[in-house]
Short mmCIF file of C-alpha atoms in Angstrom, two decimals:
data_model
loop_
_atom_site.label_atom_id
_atom_site.label_comp_id
_atom_site.label_asym_id
_atom_site.label_seq_id
_atom_site.Cartn_x
_atom_site.Cartn_y
_atom_site.Cartn_z
CA MET A 1 -32.92 10.25 -33.32
CA ARG A 2 -30.01 9.62 -35.63
CA GLN A 3 -28.25 12.78 -34.39
CA TRP A 4 -28.51 11.53 -30.64
CA ARG A 5 -27.05 8.11 -31.70
CA SER A 6 -24.10 9.67 -33.35
CA ILE A 7 -23.48 11.89 -30.53
CA ALA A 8 -23.88 9.21 -28.01
CA LYS A 9 -21.40 7.07 -30.18
CA GLU A 10 -18.77 9.69 -30.02
CA ALA A 11 -19.17 10.42 -26.38
CA VAL A 12 -18.56 6.83 -25.77
CA ALA A 13 -15.55 6.77 -27.96
CA ARG A 14 -14.07 9.80 -26.28
CA ALA A 15 -14.85 8.56 -22.81
CA SER A 16 -13.27 5.13 -23.52
CA ILE A 17 -10.02 6.93 -24.49
CA VAL A 18 -10.07 8.78 -21.38
CA VAL A 19 -10.69 5.75 -19.36
CA LYS A 20 -7.89 3.77 -21.01
CA PHE A 21 -5.46 6.58 -20.46
CA LEU A 22 -6.60 6.83 -16.87
CA CYS A 23 -6.13 2.96 -16.47
CA PHE A 24 -2.46 3.22 -17.79
CA LEU A 25 -1.81 6.20 -15.68
CA HIS A 26 -3.13 4.38 -12.60
CA VAL A 27 -1.19 1.16 -13.33
CA THR A 28 2.04 3.10 -13.86
CA ASP A 29 1.55 5.14 -10.63
CA SER A 30 1.03 1.99 -8.56
CA TYR A 31 3.71 -0.18 -10.09
CA LEU A 32 6.48 2.17 -11.51
CA LEU A 33 6.96 5.82 -10.89
CA SER A 34 4.90 8.39 -9.57
CA PHE A 35 5.34 11.94 -8.21
CA SER A 36 4.66 12.88 -4.77
CA HIS A 37 4.54 16.15 -2.81
CA VAL A 38 6.18 15.88 0.50
CA LEU A 39 6.37 18.54 3.26
CA GLY A 40 6.77 18.90 7.01
CA PRO A 41 9.66 19.22 9.45
CA SER A 42 10.14 15.79 10.19
CA MET A 43 12.71 14.92 7.53
CA LEU A 44 14.85 18.15 7.87
CA PRO A 45 17.59 18.59 6.57
CA THR A 46 16.97 15.98 3.90
CA LEU A 47 13.64 17.33 2.73
CA ASN A 48 12.43 20.92 2.81
CA ILE A 49 9.82 22.00 5.35
CA THR A 50 7.94 23.79 2.72
CA GLY A 51 7.82 20.96 0.43
CA ASP A 52 9.48 19.02 -2.29
CA VAL A 53 8.16 17.17 -5.32
CA VAL A 54 10.06 13.63 -5.41
CA LEU A 55 9.91 10.75 -7.69
CA VAL A 56 8.73 7.64 -6.01
CA GLU A 57 9.31 4.03 -7.49
CA HIS A 58 6.79 1.42 -6.50
CA LEU A 59 9.05 -1.63 -7.56
CA SER A 60 11.32 -2.19 -4.78
CA HIS A 61 9.03 -2.75 -1.88
CA ARG A 62 7.03 -5.24 -3.95
CA THR A 63 10.17 -7.42 -4.57
CA GLY A 64 11.36 -7.02 -1.04
CA LYS A 65 14.29 -4.77 -1.99
CA VAL A 66 13.82 -1.87 0.36
CA GLY A 67 16.15 -1.76 3.25
CA SER A 68 17.72 0.19 6.08
CA GLY A 69 18.47 3.81 5.16
CA ASP A 70 15.99 4.04 2.20
CA LEU A 71 13.46 6.89 2.21
CA VAL A 72 10.12 5.34 1.87
CA LEU A 73 6.45 6.61 1.46
CA VAL A 74 4.28 4.71 4.24
CA ARG A 75 0.76 4.70 5.05
CA SER A 76 0.38 6.11 8.65
CA PRO A 77 -0.62 3.29 11.25
CA LEU A 78 -2.67 6.00 12.92
CA ASP A 79 -4.56 7.41 10.25
CA PRO A 80 -4.92 5.49 7.02
CA ARG A 81 -5.72 8.36 4.94
CA LYS A 82 -2.23 9.91 5.46
CA THR A 83 0.92 9.08 3.90
CA LEU A 84 4.26 9.66 5.81
CA THR A 85 7.67 9.95 4.33
CA LYS A 86 10.31 8.59 6.61
CA ARG A 87 13.53 6.71 6.63
CA ILE A 88 13.96 2.90 7.37
CA VAL A 89 16.17 2.58 10.19
CA ALA A 90 15.88 -1.16 10.95
CA MET A 91 14.37 -4.18 9.21
CA GLU A 92 12.76 -7.27 10.78
CA ASP A 93 14.95 -9.18 13.28
CA ASP A 94 17.33 -6.15 13.82
CA LYS A 95 17.84 -4.61 17.13
CA VAL A 96 16.97 -0.99 17.45
CA THR A 97 18.05 1.43 20.21
CA PHE A 98 16.33 4.87 20.57
CA SER A 99 15.30 7.46 22.93
CA LEU A 100 12.17 9.22 23.18
CA ASP A 101 13.46 12.37 24.09
CA PRO A 102 16.73 13.29 22.08
CA THR A 103 17.67 16.21 24.25
CA ARG A 104 18.27 13.83 27.22
CA ASN A 105 20.74 11.05 26.43
CA TYR A 106 19.94 8.71 29.52
CA SER A 107 16.43 7.85 28.62
CA SER A 108 16.96 5.11 25.91
CA ARG A 109 15.13 1.81 25.18
CA SER A 110 16.11 -1.26 22.97
CA LEU A 111 13.93 -3.60 21.20
CA VAL A 112 14.10 -6.12 18.49
CA VAL A 113 11.95 -5.56 15.24
CA PRO A 114 9.35 -8.17 14.98
CA LYS A 115 8.82 -10.19 11.60
CA GLY A 116 7.18 -8.44 8.90
CA HIS A 117 7.74 -5.02 10.51
CA VAL A 118 10.10 -2.37 9.80
CA TRP A 119 11.25 0.56 12.34
CA ILE A 120 10.90 4.07 10.63
CA GLN A 121 12.37 7.37 11.92
CA GLY A 122 12.29 10.96 10.55
CA ASP A 123 15.59 12.50 9.96
CA ASN A 124 14.79 15.44 12.32
CA LEU A 125 14.41 13.49 15.47
CA TYR A 126 13.11 16.63 17.54
CA ALA A 127 9.99 17.11 15.28
CA SER A 128 9.01 13.74 14.02
CA ARG A 129 6.33 11.47 15.02
CA ASP A 130 7.45 8.00 14.02
CA SER A 131 8.19 4.51 15.31
CA ARG A 132 9.45 5.83 18.46
CA HIS A 133 6.06 6.86 19.14
CA PHE A 134 3.79 4.20 17.47
CA GLY A 135 6.07 1.28 17.38
CA PRO A 136 7.22 -0.84 14.56
CA VAL A 137 5.05 -0.59 11.31
CA PRO A 138 4.18 -3.62 9.30
CA TYR A 139 5.91 -3.90 5.93
CA GLY A 140 2.50 -4.06 4.13
CA LEU A 141 2.03 -0.55 4.65
CA ILE A 142 5.10 0.63 2.65
CA GLN A 143 3.75 2.28 -0.54
CA GLY A 144 7.00 3.17 -2.42
CA LYS A 145 10.68 4.24 -2.28
CA VAL A 146 11.67 7.89 -2.81
CA PHE A 147 14.69 8.12 -4.96
CA LEU A 148 15.04 11.47 -6.66
CA ARG A 149 13.99 15.06 -6.09
CA VAL A 150 12.25 16.56 -9.13
CA SER A 151 14.29 19.84 -9.34
CA CYS A 152 17.35 17.41 -9.79
CA ALA A 153 15.65 15.50 -12.47
CA ILE A 154 14.59 18.56 -14.50
CA LEU A 155 18.31 19.75 -14.36
CA ILE A 156 19.75 16.51 -15.46
CA ALA A 157 17.24 16.13 -18.16
CA PHE A 158 18.04 19.57 -19.59
CA GLY A 159 21.62 18.68 -19.26
CA PHE A 160 21.14 15.79 -21.73
CA VAL A 161 18.34 16.86 -23.89
CA GLY A 162 19.23 20.53 -24.47
CA LYS A 163 22.00 21.67 -26.54
CA ILE A 164 24.23 23.42 -24.17
CA ASP A 165 27.44 25.27 -24.70
CA LEU A 166 30.30 24.07 -22.85
CA ARG A 167 30.70 26.90 -20.56
CA TYR A 168 26.99 26.49 -19.29
CA LEU A 169 27.64 22.78 -18.89
CA TYR A 170 30.09 23.64 -15.99
CA LEU A 171 27.60 25.97 -14.58
CA LEU A 172 24.85 23.30 -14.75
CA GLU A 173 27.06 20.66 -13.02
CA LEU A 174 27.61 23.17 -10.25
CA VAL A 175 23.87 23.71 -9.75
CA ILE A 176 23.18 20.11 -9.83
CA GLU A 177 25.61 19.46 -7.14
CA GLU A 178 24.33 22.02 -4.84
CA THR A 179 20.67 21.16 -5.13
CA CYS A 180 20.78 17.34 -5.31
CA MET B 1 12.31 -5.22 -44.77
CA ARG B 2 8.54 -4.31 -45.53
CA GLN B 3 7.44 -7.66 -44.19
CA TRP B 4 9.28 -7.15 -40.78
CA ARG B 5 7.96 -3.72 -40.54
CA SER B 6 4.30 -4.74 -40.98
CA ILE B 7 4.68 -7.89 -38.66
CA ALA B 8 6.15 -5.59 -36.12
CA LYS B 9 3.11 -3.07 -36.47
CA GLU B 10 0.81 -5.79 -36.02
CA ALA B 11 2.52 -7.27 -32.91
CA VAL B 12 2.53 -3.70 -31.41
CA ALA B 13 -1.28 -3.30 -32.12
CA ARG B 14 -2.11 -6.50 -30.63
CA ALA B 15 0.28 -6.12 -27.61
CA SER B 16 -1.52 -2.60 -26.92
CA ILE B 17 -5.03 -4.38 -26.83
CA VAL B 18 -3.76 -6.93 -24.35
CA VAL B 19 -1.99 -4.08 -22.21
CA LYS B 20 -5.21 -1.98 -22.17
CA PHE B 21 -7.21 -4.90 -21.22
CA LEU B 22 -4.83 -5.65 -18.38
CA CYS B 23 -4.85 -2.21 -17.10
CA PHE B 24 -8.40 -2.05 -17.14
CA LEU B 25 -8.69 -5.42 -15.35
CA HIS B 26 -6.22 -4.33 -12.75
CA VAL B 27 -8.14 -1.12 -12.20
CA THR B 28 -11.23 -3.14 -11.75
CA ASP B 29 -9.67 -5.45 -9.36
CA SER B 30 -8.26 -2.82 -7.13
CA TYR B 31 -11.27 -0.53 -6.98
CA LEU B 32 -14.43 -2.55 -7.64
CA LEU B 33 -14.70 -6.19 -7.50
CA SER B 34 -12.48 -9.19 -7.56
CA PHE B 35 -12.55 -13.00 -7.10
CA SER B 36 -10.29 -14.55 -4.23
CA HIS B 37 -9.69 -18.10 -3.29
CA VAL B 38 -9.69 -18.43 0.44
CA LEU B 39 -8.75 -21.78 2.40
CA GLY B 40 -7.75 -22.81 5.84
CA PRO B 41 -9.48 -23.68 9.11
CA SER B 42 -9.40 -20.38 10.73
CA MET B 43 -12.87 -19.12 9.58
CA LEU B 44 -14.79 -22.49 10.12
CA PRO B 45 -17.77 -22.90 9.95
CA THR B 46 -18.40 -19.72 7.89
CA LEU B 47 -15.62 -20.64 5.13
CA ASN B 48 -14.60 -24.19 4.29
CA ILE B 49 -11.33 -25.66 5.15
CA THR B 50 -10.77 -26.94 1.57
CA GLY B 51 -11.19 -23.46 -0.07
CA ASP B 52 -14.09 -21.09 -1.32
CA VAL B 53 -14.07 -18.70 -4.19
CA VAL B 54 -15.48 -15.40 -2.76
CA LEU B 55 -16.38 -11.97 -4.41
CA VAL B 56 -14.37 -9.21 -2.69
CA GLU B 57 -15.37 -5.59 -3.12
CA HIS B 58 -12.71 -2.83 -2.67
CA LEU B 59 -14.79 0.18 -2.30
CA SER B 60 -15.91 0.09 1.37
CA HIS B 61 -12.65 0.23 2.96
CA ARG B 62 -11.47 3.19 0.83
CA THR B 63 -14.63 5.09 1.93
CA GLY B 64 -14.22 4.00 5.60
CA LYS B 65 -17.36 1.93 5.55
CA VAL B 66 -16.08 -1.36 6.94
CA GLY B 67 -17.12 -2.11 10.49
CA SER B 68 -17.43 -4.78 13.25
CA GLY B 69 -18.66 -7.94 11.83
CA ASP B 70 -17.37 -7.49 8.42
CA LEU B 71 -15.48 -10.20 6.73
CA VAL B 72 -12.20 -8.70 5.24
CA LEU B 73 -9.16 -9.48 3.26
CA VAL B 74 -6.27 -8.14 5.26
CA ARG B 75 -2.49 -8.03 4.40
CA SER B 76 -0.70 -10.08 7.06
CA PRO B 77 1.32 -8.02 9.44
CA LEU B 78 3.74 -10.88 9.96
CA ASP B 79 4.35 -11.72 6.38
CA PRO B 80 3.45 -8.89 3.83
CA ARG B 81 3.08 -11.42 0.87
CA LYS B 82 0.30 -13.20 2.50
CA THR B 83 -3.41 -12.23 2.68
CA LEU B 84 -5.62 -13.27 5.50
CA THR B 85 -9.35 -13.62 5.60
CA LYS B 86 -10.71 -12.60 9.06
CA ARG B 87 -13.76 -10.98 10.66
CA ILE B 88 -13.36 -7.48 12.22
CA VAL B 89 -14.46 -7.75 15.77
CA ALA B 90 -13.79 -4.31 16.99
CA MET B 91 -12.91 -0.89 15.36
CA GLU B 92 -10.72 1.86 16.67
CA ASP B 93 -11.61 3.19 20.34
CA ASP B 94 -13.68 0.06 21.20
CA LYS B 95 -12.78 -2.22 24.10
CA VAL B 96 -12.11 -5.82 23.07
CA THR B 97 -11.91 -8.62 25.83
CA PHE B 98 -10.46 -12.13 24.41
CA SER B 99 -8.71 -15.11 25.99
CA LEU B 100 -5.75 -16.52 24.24
CA ASP B 101 -6.83 -20.09 25.06
CA PRO B 102 -10.61 -20.58 24.34
CA THR B 103 -10.52 -23.94 26.27
CA ARG B 104 -9.86 -22.31 29.66
CA ASN B 105 -12.33 -19.43 30.30
CA TYR B 106 -10.43 -17.90 33.22
CA SER B 107 -7.49 -16.37 31.28
CA SER B 108 -8.94 -13.35 29.55
CA ARG B 109 -7.50 -9.90 28.80
CA SER B 110 -9.10 -6.48 27.78
CA LEU B 111 -7.75 -3.73 25.83
CA VAL B 112 -8.80 -0.57 23.82
CA VAL B 113 -8.06 -0.81 20.03
CA PRO B 114 -5.74 2.23 19.30
CA LYS B 115 -6.56 4.82 16.76
CA GLY B 116 -6.19 3.81 13.17
CA HIS B 117 -6.15 0.16 14.11
CA VAL B 118 -8.88 -2.75 13.84
CA TRP B 119 -9.08 -5.94 15.81
CA ILE B 120 -9.61 -9.07 13.61
CA GLN B 121 -10.43 -12.61 14.76
CA GLY B 122 -11.10 -15.96 12.77
CA ASP B 123 -14.54 -17.51 13.47
CA ASN B 124 -12.79 -20.62 14.50
CA LEU B 125 -11.01 -19.48 17.66
CA TYR B 126 -9.33 -22.74 18.18
CA ALA B 127 -7.40 -22.72 14.90
CA SER B 128 -6.80 -19.09 14.05
CA ARG B 129 -3.80 -16.81 14.24
CA ASP B 130 -5.14 -13.32 14.67
CA SER B 131 -5.10 -10.22 16.56
CA ARG B 132 -5.13 -12.20 19.80
CA HIS B 133 -1.59 -13.29 18.83
CA PHE B 134 -0.23 -10.34 16.71
CA GLY B 135 -2.06 -7.44 18.29
CA PRO B 136 -4.48 -4.87 16.54
CA VAL B 137 -3.88 -4.33 12.93
CA PRO B 138 -3.59 -0.86 11.17
CA TYR B 139 -6.62 -0.12 9.04
CA GLY B 140 -4.22 0.54 6.19
CA LEU B 141 -3.63 -3.12 5.66
CA ILE B 142 -7.13 -3.97 4.82
CA GLN B 143 -7.64 -4.82 1.13
CA GLY B 144 -11.23 -5.55 0.74
CA LYS B 145 -14.49 -6.80 2.09
CA VAL B 146 -15.90 -10.37 1.47
CA PHE B 147 -19.64 -10.05 0.79
CA LEU B 148 -20.60 -13.08 -1.52
CA ARG B 149 -19.45 -16.82 -1.84
CA VAL B 150 -19.34 -17.72 -5.44
CA TRP B 151 -18.02 -21.48 -5.35
CA PRO B 152 -18.95 -24.26 -4.29
CA PRO B 153 -22.35 -23.69 -5.94
CA ASN B 154 -24.36 -25.47 -3.20
CA SER B 155 -23.38 -22.79 -0.61
CA PHE B 156 -23.66 -19.90 -3.00
CA GLY B 157 -24.71 -16.63 -1.15
CA SER B 158 -23.83 -14.00 1.28
CA PHE B 159 -22.59 -14.46 4.76
CA GLY B 160 -24.70 -14.23 8.08
CA GLN B 161 -23.34 -12.60 11.15
#
């Protein structure tokens, strides 16, 4: 009987450490930074078709500081379980002109983005399903702002943290410029 | 010097307890249950105009188990900082018939709710801004399902259809 009690106590203690760590990780993921694996052809040439790991920050959209030109993670209005990575082209009350078929430049439409919504488009207009197809997206669906690709972050971290010979520092700077 | 170090240690220990508790509270609020104060005339007679405290659960919408007739908390598509409390009238691919002006019953419109969206309406059609005004709302804006009223105590209990 005593053995079970001590085993149970230790199990609860270890479980509570895991729970506390997961809570902390979740809050950091929701409100600060998180990693995300993004793939697909809709953001070429900015993001690779085979996939990139990016750092996403979750502060800007909560304080209303995302704007045109930002890369954002958005919950899909067509399927709430999917998250899209697109660029914000226009904020509320902006006028947006777009054409559904970019190979023909005579079919274009204009509209004003309604209040509380944003207009998102993929950088690769030929292979992206975005606001040109499903209309403006409510601001509340924005989940975070993409600001760094992880390969860059790793290289910059090595540059600062490691002890690198001056010759290799020049090489590292060249590599960072090429990939970032 | 030794005094400052021990004071700093104790401050960090106490702050970490507070942080751990807030993390736990936040995760419970986002994924399990939370309280919410709802007010306004748009859900009369189901909810009071002066305000009710309700219990909201955040599991159903994540597993896709909200449906027609449920009272839900929804982030407003017009102002992302506001949260609305409305009833889901139709899910995706349902046909919905509504009239913008309920005092006249000859002006009615019909449409099919698109994929990934829901149609929400307040119970008080005369004083509610809902999907009849801003259109179907993406499912991703649903934040939770209201299932129990906690305050005022004389109307404690769950909601009817």
